[in-house]
Each structure stands twice: as structure tokens, then as C-alpha cells.
Amino acid sequence: RDRVRGRCVRGALPVPPASLPLELPNVESYKPAGTGESPLKNAEEWMEIWYHFETGAYVPATQEKPDGDRWVRASRETNTMPQWAGSCWYYLRYMDPSNSEALASPEALEYWKAPDMYIGGAEHAVLHLLYARFWHKVLYDEGIVSTKEPFPKLFHQGMLLGEDGQKMSKSRGNVINPSVIIDRYGADTLRLYLMFLGPLEAMKPWSSNGIEGVFRFLKKVWRELVAEDGGVNPKIQDGLEDSKETEKAINEAIKKVTEDTENIRLNTAISAMMIFANHLQNSEAISLSVAKRFIQLLAPYAPHIAEELWKRLGENESITLAPWPAVDESKLVSDEARIVFQVNGKMRGQTMVPKSATEDEVMELARQEPRVQAQIEGKTVRKIIFVPGKILNIVAN
């Protein structure tokens, strides 16, 4: 109380270092106070106190004021971590979570270093990213961290809209409950579908119909690798020498999925796996090695089904411990080319031919194509335009 003017004066008093750490009270409920204040506001005997501003000692305000002029009536401030201070450095604490002496040891910080990439929505640019960068630079100036920037690379993911094309919100009633989707289709399907919707940075509307296609893809993969009795599908044969087409298909998938995953083009990586799944479905037999490499590509995208398939294919350790499959560039080279047959500039057929095929050899194949025969029968061939490895155009009248 201001003795001169006879009025109460409010001020902020820090807790003395000797009284730290301040222990929070045990409470029965963590529900909000209902006044917009912290749930701690409900712990009145801890909140409202007589406080000794020199020693930090305190007693509940429900008791009589202790003797001495250093005791003041006080109400604790519960908003002690402004601007999400705790969430601004959590990525550093993860590196050394049990350290009771420091935020993280220099050895742990040097070993783990900064996260390789920060992925978040545009709203995180203010709600987290800006503050994390601010606090990181403070820690750098204090010599606690050795890097000037917290995140070397930033990627903003697009917003997921409701089926009505509007931003998902409870007020609009267009929110999708993930638990309902998981109960019906499984977590892998939901995970895969969200990545398959489109480019990660794009704004995308949810489609309940679209998730069915992803679900069918996972069922196809299971069906092609697992027999009805739960064992390995007989078409998966250990030690089989795969055809050139299968070797080319799996290496194309490895190359595409690897590059697209590294560049966060998740939807096209999934497309590449779907293409290989079609090849798997159309093949009479493939080797166990090819089947395992395909499952390794699927694992980061659909980890649960991939782990189960990995075990059913005879592996004991987790698929996460297996090295990522390497692409064999030599398998991507083909000695065949697709030739398009044209008559008077219009496509009438196509076929695969050796790259060394001559014009006469390709012309003979064209004559055997029924749709070409129908267009040149009774006509005179005036000219043949041959582009090796691409087209054979017959000009006839």
C-alpha cells in the first residue's frame, strides 16, 4: 500500500533464485478456469498468498499475514512462458532429454546437429518457426548452440480442405475424423491417401471416394504377395532369375521412388509403386529379391503392412533396419524400342522392335498389323518415312 496516497499499488516481483525451482501444486482437475486464465487459477491456496519478497517464502492468503513489513499480499502470475517459449527449443531438448544440468550437452548437440528440414503449414511461419529462429539465435549468441540457424531447409505443406472445398473447421461441419477412416480402412490407407492427394505444397480438397482407390492398391499388394492360406504367394519364388521386363520395372520403381522421396514428391512416388504393383499382378512369377525390394519402397509410406509383409517373406529383423535398395542403372537400358505405325500420318498400330531393326524389317512387321493392312490394301505405297526407334509412316493412295 502506498502510505503517502493511501492506495494499493500493483507491481511484479521475481521469485528469488534461491527459491527456484518453484514447485507446482497437486491438482485434481486440469480444466480451464473459465475466465480465460490458466487452470492454475483454480488452485486458490497456491495462487493467492502472503509473499516475502526478499526470501521468496510464502503462506496461503487464507492464513493470517505473518509478522514483518517484508510480507506482501500477492497473486501468482501463471503466464510465465510468453510466445511459446517452451515449444521454441523442443527440437534441441529431444537431443538430450534426460540432461539435468543443461538444455543439451555440447556432445549431443554436435552429434545430432540441427534438423535437416522443417515441414509445416504456412501458419507455423508465425506460430512456431519465427519464434524458434529467434530463440535459437539467442542461444547461439550465448554459445549454447553452434549453428546460427535452427532449420537449414524449410518446406510449407498445403492446406487440406473439406469435401466442400472450404477450410476444415468444426463450425462448417466439414471436419474429417481420422479415427473413423482408420477404423474402416486402417492407418496405412489414411497415411498413403494423404500423401497421394497431390503435391505436398498444394491446397487439396478431401475426397471420401478417392480413398477407396488407395485401399484397393494396398489390398492388391497383399493379394499378390500373400496366398489365401497366409503363406507366401507361389508366384514369389526364391532364386528365380527375373525377366528383363521385371528387372527393368523394379529398378525404374527404385529410381523413381528414391528421387521423388528425397524431393518430397510423395504423390508421384506412390504412382510409381502403383505402376510396379500392376506389373507384379501381370507377372506369372517374380523373385523373392524383387518382392522384398518393392516392400522396402513401400515401407516409409505404409509402414504397418510393409512390416507384416516383410516378416511373411521370411525376414526376422524389422524392415526399418534393412538398407535402402540401390538402383541398377544397367537394368534400365533396353535393347528394344516402341515403333508407331502410321498410314498417311494417322496412327494404325504399334509394337516393340529391336533398336537395330532396319526399315525393311519394320515395314514387314507393319504389313502384318491388321489395321495397317486395311489402310494400304489396293493402294500404291508412294513413300515410306522411317525414324528409327520412333515411327514408320506409310504414304499410300
GROMACS .gro file of C-alpha atoms in nm:
model
  397
    1ARG     CA    1   0.000   0.000   0.000
    2ASP     CA    2   0.122   0.343  -0.094
    3ARG     CA    3   0.145   0.506   0.251
    4VAL     CA    4   0.154   0.861   0.106
    5ARG     CA    5  -0.157   0.839  -0.112
    6GLY     CA    6  -0.334   0.564   0.079
    7ARG     CA    7  -0.393   0.342  -0.221
    8CYS     CA    8  -0.288  -0.006  -0.338
    9VAL     CA    9  -0.004  -0.027  -0.586
   10ARG     CA   10   0.049  -0.335  -0.802
   11GLY     CA   11   0.390  -0.449  -0.920
   12ALA     CA   12   0.574  -0.760  -1.039
   13LEU     CA   13   0.814  -0.937  -0.803
   14PRO     CA   14   1.052  -1.206  -0.930
   15VAL     CA   15   1.098  -1.531  -0.739
   16PRO     CA   16   1.448  -1.524  -0.581
   17PRO     CA   17   1.693  -1.771  -0.740
   18ALA     CA   18   1.731  -1.948  -0.405
   19SER     CA   19   1.361  -2.040  -0.421
   20LEU     CA   20   1.383  -2.200  -0.765
   21PRO     CA   21   1.262  -2.430  -0.899
   22LEU     CA   22   0.912  -2.336  -0.797
   23GLU     CA   23   0.705  -2.649  -0.741
   24LEU     CA   24   0.359  -2.655  -0.892
   25PRO     CA   25   0.065  -2.766  -0.679
   26ASN     CA   26  -0.105  -3.103  -0.699
   27VAL     CA   27  -0.450  -3.052  -0.851
   28GLU     CA   28  -0.743  -3.283  -0.914
   29SER     CA   29  -0.857  -3.117  -1.236
   30TYR     CA   30  -0.675  -2.956  -1.527
   31LYS     CA   31  -0.987  -2.798  -1.673
   32PRO     CA   32  -0.965  -2.428  -1.768
   33ALA     CA   33  -1.056  -2.173  -1.505
   34GLY     CA   34  -1.346  -2.048  -1.719
   35THR     CA   35  -1.219  -1.691  -1.705
   36GLY     CA   36  -0.966  -1.717  -1.986
   37GLU     CA   37  -0.689  -1.770  -1.732
   38SER     CA   38  -0.467  -2.069  -1.667
   39PRO     CA   39  -0.610  -2.385  -1.500
   40LEU     CA   40  -0.374  -2.299  -1.212
   41LYS     CA   41  -0.616  -2.020  -1.126
   42ASN     CA   42  -0.837  -2.289  -0.968
   43ALA     CA   43  -0.563  -2.374  -0.713
   44GLU     CA   44  -0.651  -2.076  -0.495
   45GLU     CA   45  -0.432  -2.164  -0.193
   46TRP     CA   46  -0.131  -2.174  -0.425
   47MET     CA   47  -0.234  -1.872  -0.630
   48GLU     CA   48  -0.332  -1.628  -0.354
   49ILE     CA   49  -0.055  -1.591  -0.097
   50TRP     CA   50   0.131  -1.381   0.153
   51TYR     CA   51   0.475  -1.341  -0.001
   52HIS     CA   52   0.810  -1.244   0.147
   53PHE     CA   53   0.971  -1.057  -0.140
   54GLU     CA   54   1.327  -1.095  -0.008
   55THR     CA   55   1.333  -1.466   0.074
   56GLY     CA   56   1.059  -1.596  -0.156
   57ALA     CA   57   0.880  -1.760   0.135
   58TYR     CA   58   0.502  -1.772   0.117
   59VAL     CA   59   0.191  -1.890   0.301
   60PRO     CA   60  -0.164  -1.915   0.166
   61ALA     CA   61  -0.362  -1.591   0.184
   62THR     CA   62  -0.633  -1.775   0.376
   63GLN     CA   63  -0.399  -1.762   0.675
   64GLU     CA   64  -0.318  -1.452   0.876
   65LYS     CA   65  -0.044  -1.225   0.747
   66PRO     CA   66   0.292  -1.320   0.903
   67ASP     CA   67   0.468  -1.061   1.114
   68GLY     CA   68   0.712  -0.824   0.942
   69ASP     CA   69   0.695  -0.547   0.683
   70ARG     CA   70   0.853  -0.759   0.410
   71TRP     CA   71   0.537  -0.964   0.363
   72VAL     CA   72   0.300  -0.852   0.088
   73ARG     CA   73  -0.030  -0.978  -0.045
   74ALA     CA   74   0.039  -1.144  -0.381
   75SER     CA   75  -0.129  -1.331  -0.662
   76ARG     CA   76   0.091  -1.559  -0.872
   77GLU     CA   77   0.139  -1.491  -1.241
   78THR     CA   78   0.065  -1.809  -1.436
   79ASN     CA   79   0.153  -1.685  -1.785
   80THR     CA   80   0.527  -1.726  -1.745
   81MET     CA   81   0.625  -1.862  -2.087
   82PRO     CA   82   0.531  -1.598  -2.347
   83GLN     CA   83   0.548  -1.660  -2.722
   84TRP     CA   84   0.552  -2.039  -2.693
   85ALA     CA   85   0.900  -2.029  -2.539
   86GLY     CA   86   0.885  -2.395  -2.442
   87SER     CA   87   0.791  -2.512  -2.791
   88CYS     CA   88   1.060  -2.298  -2.950
   89TRP     CA   89   1.350  -2.519  -2.847
   90TYR     CA   90   1.195  -2.864  -2.806
   91TYR     CA   91   1.390  -2.994  -3.106
   92LEU     CA   92   1.709  -2.927  -2.910
   93ARG     CA   93   1.582  -3.093  -2.594
   94TYR     CA   94   1.499  -3.408  -2.789
   95MET     CA   95   1.873  -3.448  -2.846
   96ASP     CA   96   1.944  -3.490  -2.473
   97PRO     CA   97   1.611  -3.521  -2.287
   98SER     CA   98   1.748  -3.660  -1.958
   99ASN     CA   99   2.016  -3.398  -1.902
  100SER     CA  100   1.952  -3.228  -1.565
  101GLU     CA  101   2.248  -2.991  -1.596
  102ALA     CA  102   2.191  -2.823  -1.931
  103LEU     CA  103   1.947  -2.782  -2.217
  104ALA     CA  104   2.158  -3.041  -2.402
  105SER     CA  105   2.522  -3.140  -2.378
  106PRO     CA  106   2.766  -2.999  -2.636
  107GLU     CA  107   2.842  -3.358  -2.740
  108ALA     CA  108   2.474  -3.433  -2.808
  109LEU     CA  109   2.427  -3.107  -2.998
  110GLU     CA  110   2.733  -3.177  -3.212
  111TYR     CA  111   2.624  -3.535  -3.284
  112TRP     CA  112   2.262  -3.462  -3.377
  113LYS     CA  113   2.305  -3.107  -3.508
  114ALA     CA  114   2.003  -2.921  -3.644
  115PRO     CA  115   1.701  -3.094  -3.803
  116ASP     CA  116   1.762  -3.145  -4.175
  117MET     CA  117   1.429  -2.999  -4.271
  118TYR     CA  118   1.133  -2.818  -4.119
  119ILE     CA  119   0.794  -2.910  -4.264
  120GLY     CA  120   0.488  -2.719  -4.151
  121GLY     CA  121   0.187  -2.525  -4.265
  122ALA     CA  122   0.205  -2.158  -4.353
  123GLU     CA  123   0.053  -2.065  -4.016
  124HIS     CA  124   0.359  -2.213  -3.845
  125ALA     CA  125   0.572  -1.940  -4.001
  126VAL     CA  126   0.449  -1.719  -3.718
  127LEU     CA  127   0.324  -1.955  -3.451
  128HIS     CA  128   0.644  -2.154  -3.427
  129LEU     CA  129   0.907  -2.101  -3.693
  130LEU     CA  130   0.962  -1.729  -3.627
  131TYR     CA  131   0.996  -1.776  -3.252
  132ALA     CA  132   1.209  -2.088  -3.283
  133ARG     CA  133   1.451  -1.895  -3.503
  134PHE     CA  134   1.457  -1.605  -3.256
  135TRP     CA  135   1.531  -1.823  -2.956
  136HIS     CA  136   1.787  -2.028  -3.149
  137LYS     CA  137   1.980  -1.713  -3.236
  138VAL     CA  138   1.973  -1.609  -2.867
  139LEU     CA  139   2.114  -1.949  -2.774
  140TYR     CA  140   2.379  -1.910  -3.044
  141ASP     CA  141   2.482  -1.570  -2.907
  142GLU     CA  142   2.508  -1.728  -2.563
  143GLY     CA  143   2.733  -2.002  -2.700
  144ILE     CA  144   2.488  -2.281  -2.619
  145VAL     CA  145   2.437  -2.396  -2.980
  146SER     CA  146   2.694  -2.392  -3.258
  147THR     CA  147   2.464  -2.324  -3.555
  148LYS     CA  148   2.327  -1.981  -3.646
  149GLU     CA  149   2.006  -2.117  -3.798
  150PRO     CA  150   1.776  -2.382  -3.647
  151PHE     CA  151   1.650  -2.534  -3.973
  152PRO     CA  152   1.865  -2.548  -4.291
  153LYS     CA  153   1.567  -2.620  -4.515
  154LEU     CA  154   1.203  -2.516  -4.494
  155PHE     CA  155   0.904  -2.670  -4.674
  156HIS     CA  156   0.546  -2.543  -4.642
  157GLN     CA  157   0.279  -2.805  -4.687
  158GLY     CA  158  -0.053  -2.709  -4.840
  159MET     CA  159  -0.379  -2.691  -4.653
  160LEU     CA  160  -0.623  -2.984  -4.658
  161LEU     CA  161  -0.973  -2.865  -4.739
  162GLY     CA  162  -1.307  -3.028  -4.670
  163GLU     CA  163  -1.508  -3.203  -4.941
  164ASP     CA  164  -1.690  -2.873  -4.994
  165GLY     CA  165  -1.364  -2.704  -5.091
  166GLN     CA  166  -1.361  -2.492  -4.775
  167LYS     CA  167  -1.106  -2.489  -4.494
  168MET     CA  168  -1.186  -2.763  -4.247
  169SER     CA  169  -1.348  -2.629  -3.928
  170LYS     CA  170  -1.598  -2.754  -3.673
  171SER     CA  171  -1.821  -2.453  -3.736
  172ARG     CA  172  -1.859  -2.553  -4.102
  173GLY     CA  173  -1.916  -2.917  -4.012
  174ASN     CA  174  -1.670  -3.038  -4.276
  175VAL     CA  175  -1.404  -3.186  -4.048
  176ILE     CA  176  -1.293  -3.543  -4.121
  177ASN     CA  177  -1.247  -3.759  -3.813
  178PRO     CA  178  -0.930  -3.963  -3.875
  179SER     CA  179  -1.040  -4.230  -3.624
  180VAL     CA  180  -1.340  -4.314  -3.843
  181ILE     CA  181  -1.117  -4.354  -4.150
  182ILE     CA  182  -0.863  -4.563  -3.958
  183ASP     CA  183  -1.133  -4.791  -3.816
  184ARG     CA  184  -1.265  -4.861  -4.166
  185TYR     CA  185  -0.952  -4.862  -4.383
  186GLY     CA  186  -0.653  -4.875  -4.147
  187ALA     CA  187  -0.385  -4.621  -4.063
  188ASP     CA  188  -0.172  -4.712  -4.367
  189THR     CA  189  -0.454  -4.627  -4.608
  190LEU     CA  190  -0.515  -4.289  -4.445
  191ARG     CA  191  -0.144  -4.212  -4.440
  192LEU     CA  192  -0.098  -4.316  -4.803
  193TYR     CA  193  -0.406  -4.129  -4.923
  194LEU     CA  194  -0.300  -3.800  -4.765
  195MET     CA  195   0.033  -3.826  -4.950
  196PHE     CA  196  -0.134  -3.930  -5.277
  197LEU     CA  197  -0.381  -3.641  -5.288
  198GLY     CA  198  -0.141  -3.421  -5.483
  199PRO     CA  199   0.179  -3.218  -5.446
  200LEU     CA  200   0.253  -3.170  -5.077
  201GLU     CA  201   0.276  -2.792  -5.114
  202ALA     CA  202  -0.063  -2.764  -5.289
  203MET     CA  203  -0.401  -2.690  -5.130
  204LYS     CA  204  -0.610  -3.008  -5.170
  205PRO     CA  205  -0.974  -3.100  -5.100
  206TRP     CA  206  -1.056  -3.422  -4.921
  207SER     CA  207  -1.245  -3.687  -5.118
  208SER     CA  208  -1.408  -3.983  -4.948
  209ASN     CA  209  -1.432  -4.161  -5.284
  210GLY     CA  210  -1.062  -4.119  -5.358
  211ILE     CA  211  -0.952  -4.314  -5.052
  212GLU     CA  212  -1.109  -4.629  -5.197
  213GLY     CA  213  -0.850  -4.638  -5.477
  214VAL     CA  214  -0.560  -4.630  -5.232
  215PHE     CA  215  -0.727  -4.902  -5.024
  216ARG     CA  216  -0.759  -5.122  -5.334
  217PHE     CA  217  -0.390  -5.067  -5.410
  218LEU     CA  218  -0.284  -5.196  -5.068
  219LYS     CA  219  -0.517  -5.493  -5.098
  220LYS     CA  220  -0.366  -5.573  -5.439
  221VAL     CA  221  -0.014  -5.566  -5.296
  222TRP     CA  222  -0.119  -5.801  -5.015
  223ARG     CA  223  -0.301  -6.036  -5.255
  224GLU     CA  224  -0.004  -6.060  -5.492
  225LEU     CA  225   0.244  -6.139  -5.214
  226VAL     CA  226   0.037  -6.345  -4.968
  227ALA     CA  227  -0.152  -6.664  -5.051
  228GLU     CA  228  -0.504  -6.733  -4.924
  229ASP     CA  229  -0.364  -6.961  -4.651
  230GLY     CA  230  -0.146  -6.677  -4.520
  231GLY     CA  231   0.178  -6.809  -4.664
  232VAL     CA  232   0.389  -6.660  -4.941
  233ASN     CA  233   0.214  -6.643  -5.279
  234PRO     CA  234   0.351  -6.925  -5.500
  235LYS     CA  235   0.435  -6.671  -5.772
  236ILE     CA  236   0.709  -6.535  -5.539
  237GLN     CA  237   0.998  -6.774  -5.599
  238ASP     CA  238   1.332  -6.766  -5.417
  239GLY     CA  239   1.631  -6.784  -5.653
  240LEU     CA  240   1.426  -6.715  -5.966
  241GLU     CA  241   1.606  -6.533  -6.246
  242ASP     CA  242   1.374  -6.247  -6.326
  243SER     CA  243   1.285  -6.144  -6.680
  244LYS     CA  244   1.436  -5.831  -6.831
  245GLU     CA  245   1.098  -5.664  -6.804
  246THR     CA  246   1.075  -5.731  -6.428
  247GLU     CA  247   1.432  -5.617  -6.364
  248LYS     CA  248   1.362  -5.300  -6.559
  249ALA     CA  249   1.032  -5.244  -6.377
  250ILE     CA  250   1.175  -5.280  -6.025
  251ASN     CA  251   1.476  -5.062  -6.098
  252GLU     CA  252   1.254  -4.795  -6.254
  253ALA     CA  253   1.045  -4.804  -5.935
  254ILE     CA  254   1.353  -4.780  -5.710
  255LYS     CA  255   1.491  -4.487  -5.907
  256LYS     CA  256   1.162  -4.300  -5.918
  257VAL     CA  257   1.063  -4.359  -5.554
  258THR     CA  258   1.411  -4.269  -5.428
  259GLU     CA  259   1.431  -3.943  -5.623
  260ASP     CA  260   1.073  -3.840  -5.550
  261THR     CA  261   1.101  -3.917  -5.179
  262GLU     CA  262   1.419  -3.712  -5.149
  263ASN     CA  263   1.247  -3.421  -5.327
  264ILE     CA  264   0.921  -3.461  -5.132
  265ARG     CA  265   0.718  -3.552  -5.441
  266LEU     CA  266   0.529  -3.812  -5.242
  267ASN     CA  267   0.226  -3.845  -5.471
  268THR     CA  268   0.435  -3.937  -5.777
  269ALA     CA  269   0.643  -4.180  -5.571
  270ILE     CA  270   0.321  -4.361  -5.483
  271SER     CA  271   0.221  -4.358  -5.851
  272ALA     CA  272   0.548  -4.535  -5.934
  273MET     CA  273   0.469  -4.805  -5.676
  274MET     CA  274   0.121  -4.848  -5.822
  275ILE     CA  275   0.274  -4.899  -6.167
  276PHE     CA  276   0.501  -5.170  -6.032
  277ALA     CA  277   0.208  -5.333  -5.849
  278ASN     CA  278   0.034  -5.365  -6.186
  279HIS     CA  279   0.347  -5.530  -6.328
  280LEU     CA  280   0.351  -5.764  -6.029
  281GLN     CA  281  -0.013  -5.853  -6.090
  282ASN     CA  282   0.050  -5.929  -6.457
  283SER     CA  283   0.362  -6.139  -6.395
  284GLU     CA  284   0.343  -6.515  -6.368
  285ALA     CA  285   0.638  -6.522  -6.129
  286ILE     CA  286   0.892  -6.287  -5.972
  287SER     CA  287   1.189  -6.348  -5.746
  288LEU     CA  288   1.180  -6.312  -5.369
  289SER     CA  289   1.452  -6.049  -5.403
  290VAL     CA  290   1.234  -5.828  -5.622
  291ALA     CA  291   0.936  -5.869  -5.388
  292LYS     CA  292   1.145  -5.761  -5.088
  293ARG     CA  293   1.287  -5.459  -5.269
  294PHE     CA  294   0.937  -5.348  -5.359
  295ILE     CA  295   0.821  -5.379  -4.997
  296GLN     CA  296   1.119  -5.168  -4.887
  297LEU     CA  297   0.999  -4.890  -5.118
  298LEU     CA  298   0.652  -4.912  -4.967
  299ALA     CA  299   0.770  -4.916  -4.604
  300PRO     CA  300   0.810  -4.539  -4.545
  301TYR     CA  301   0.466  -4.481  -4.692
  302ALA     CA  302   0.267  -4.772  -4.545
  303PRO     CA  303   0.484  -4.896  -4.257
  304HIS     CA  304   0.239  -5.134  -4.090
  305ILE     CA  305   0.153  -5.351  -4.389
  306ALA     CA  306   0.513  -5.337  -4.509
  307GLU     CA  307   0.642  -5.466  -4.175
  308GLU     CA  308   0.392  -5.752  -4.181
  309LEU     CA  309   0.476  -5.847  -4.541
  310TRP     CA  310   0.848  -5.829  -4.462
  311LYS     CA  311   0.805  -6.089  -4.187
  312ARG     CA  312   0.588  -6.312  -4.405
  313LEU     CA  313   0.858  -6.306  -4.673
  314GLY     CA  314   1.096  -6.466  -4.422
  315GLU     CA  315   1.275  -6.175  -4.257
  316ASN     CA  316   1.321  -6.167  -3.879
  317GLU     CA  317   1.454  -5.815  -3.819
  318SER     CA  318   1.243  -5.506  -3.874
  319ILE     CA  319   1.229  -5.369  -4.227
  320THR     CA  320   1.345  -5.035  -4.084
  321LEU     CA  321   1.689  -5.190  -4.027
  322ALA     CA  322   1.729  -5.304  -4.388
  323PRO     CA  323   1.941  -5.084  -4.619
  324TRP     CA  324   1.751  -4.889  -4.882
  325PRO     CA  325   1.757  -5.074  -5.217
  326ALA     CA  326   2.003  -4.941  -5.473
  327VAL     CA  327   1.911  -4.884  -5.836
  328ASP     CA  328   2.100  -5.081  -6.101
  329GLU     CA  329   2.126  -4.836  -6.390
  330SER     CA  330   2.232  -5.112  -6.628
  331LYS     CA  331   1.889  -5.271  -6.591
  332LEU     CA  332   1.723  -4.954  -6.713
  333VAL     CA  333   1.888  -4.976  -7.054
  334SER     CA  334   1.665  -5.151  -7.305
  335ASP     CA  335   1.769  -5.301  -7.640
  336GLU     CA  336   1.414  -5.256  -7.769
  337ALA     CA  337   1.217  -4.953  -7.880
  338ARG     CA  338   0.848  -4.887  -7.938
  339ILE     CA  339   0.767  -4.819  -8.303
  340VAL     CA  340   0.440  -4.648  -8.401
  341PHE     CA  341   0.285  -4.747  -8.734
  342GLN     CA  342   0.121  -4.466  -8.929
  343VAL     CA  343  -0.062  -4.460  -9.260
  344ASN     CA  344  -0.084  -4.117  -9.418
  345GLY     CA  345   0.010  -3.961  -9.083
  346LYS     CA  346  -0.255  -4.138  -8.874
  347MET     CA  347  -0.163  -4.397  -8.611
  348ARG     CA  348  -0.267  -4.750  -8.706
  349GLY     CA  349  -0.070  -4.962  -8.458
  350GLN     CA  350   0.250  -5.003  -8.260
  351THR     CA  351   0.492  -5.272  -8.148
  352MET     CA  352   0.826  -5.328  -7.977
  353VAL     CA  353   1.122  -5.394  -8.206
  354PRO     CA  354   1.499  -5.431  -8.156
  355LYS     CA  355   1.675  -5.094  -8.172
  356SER     CA  356   1.886  -5.236  -8.455
  357ALA     CA  357   1.581  -5.317  -8.669
  358THR     CA  358   1.610  -5.191  -9.028
  359GLU     CA  359   1.345  -5.011  -9.230
  360ASP     CA  360   1.266  -5.326  -9.429
  361GLU     CA  361   1.226  -5.534  -9.111
  362VAL     CA  362   0.994  -5.278  -8.951
  363MET     CA  363   0.796  -5.246  -9.277
  364GLU     CA  364   0.741  -5.621  -9.280
  365LEU     CA  365   0.604  -5.602  -8.923
  366ALA     CA  366   0.378  -5.313  -9.023
  367ARG     CA  367   0.230  -5.513  -9.310
  368GLN     CA  368   0.127  -5.781  -9.057
  369GLU     CA  369  -0.069  -5.531  -8.849
  370PRO     CA  370  -0.442  -5.572  -8.943
  371ARG     CA  371  -0.522  -5.200  -8.913
  372VAL     CA  372  -0.228  -5.114  -9.143
  373GLN     CA  373  -0.333  -5.381  -9.392
  374ALA     CA  374  -0.684  -5.234  -9.409
  375GLN     CA  375  -0.547  -4.890  -9.492
  376ILE     CA  376  -0.300  -4.988  -9.764
  377GLU     CA  377  -0.486  -5.275  -9.931
  378GLY     CA  378  -0.543  -5.197 -10.301
  379LYS     CA  379  -0.332  -4.882 -10.276
  380THR     CA  380   0.009  -4.788 -10.403
  381VAL     CA  381   0.276  -4.714 -10.146
  382ARG     CA  382   0.426  -4.385 -10.262
  383LYS     CA  383   0.667  -4.318  -9.979
  384ILE     CA  384   0.794  -4.459  -9.651
  385ILE     CA  385   0.912  -4.227  -9.374
  386PHE     CA  386   1.114  -4.419  -9.119
  387VAL     CA  387   1.251  -4.269  -8.792
  388PRO     CA  388   1.447  -4.548  -8.614
  389GLY     CA  389   1.312  -4.623  -8.270
  390LYS     CA  390   1.008  -4.397  -8.316
  391ILE     CA  391   0.777  -4.418  -8.619
  392LEU     CA  392   0.721  -4.576  -8.959
  393ASN     CA  393   0.482  -4.366  -9.169
  394ILE     CA  394   0.345  -4.516  -9.492
  395VAL     CA  395   0.219  -4.273  -9.755
  396ALA     CA  396  -0.024  -4.455  -9.987
  397ASN     CA  397  -0.305  -4.374 -10.229
   0.00000   0.00000   0.00000
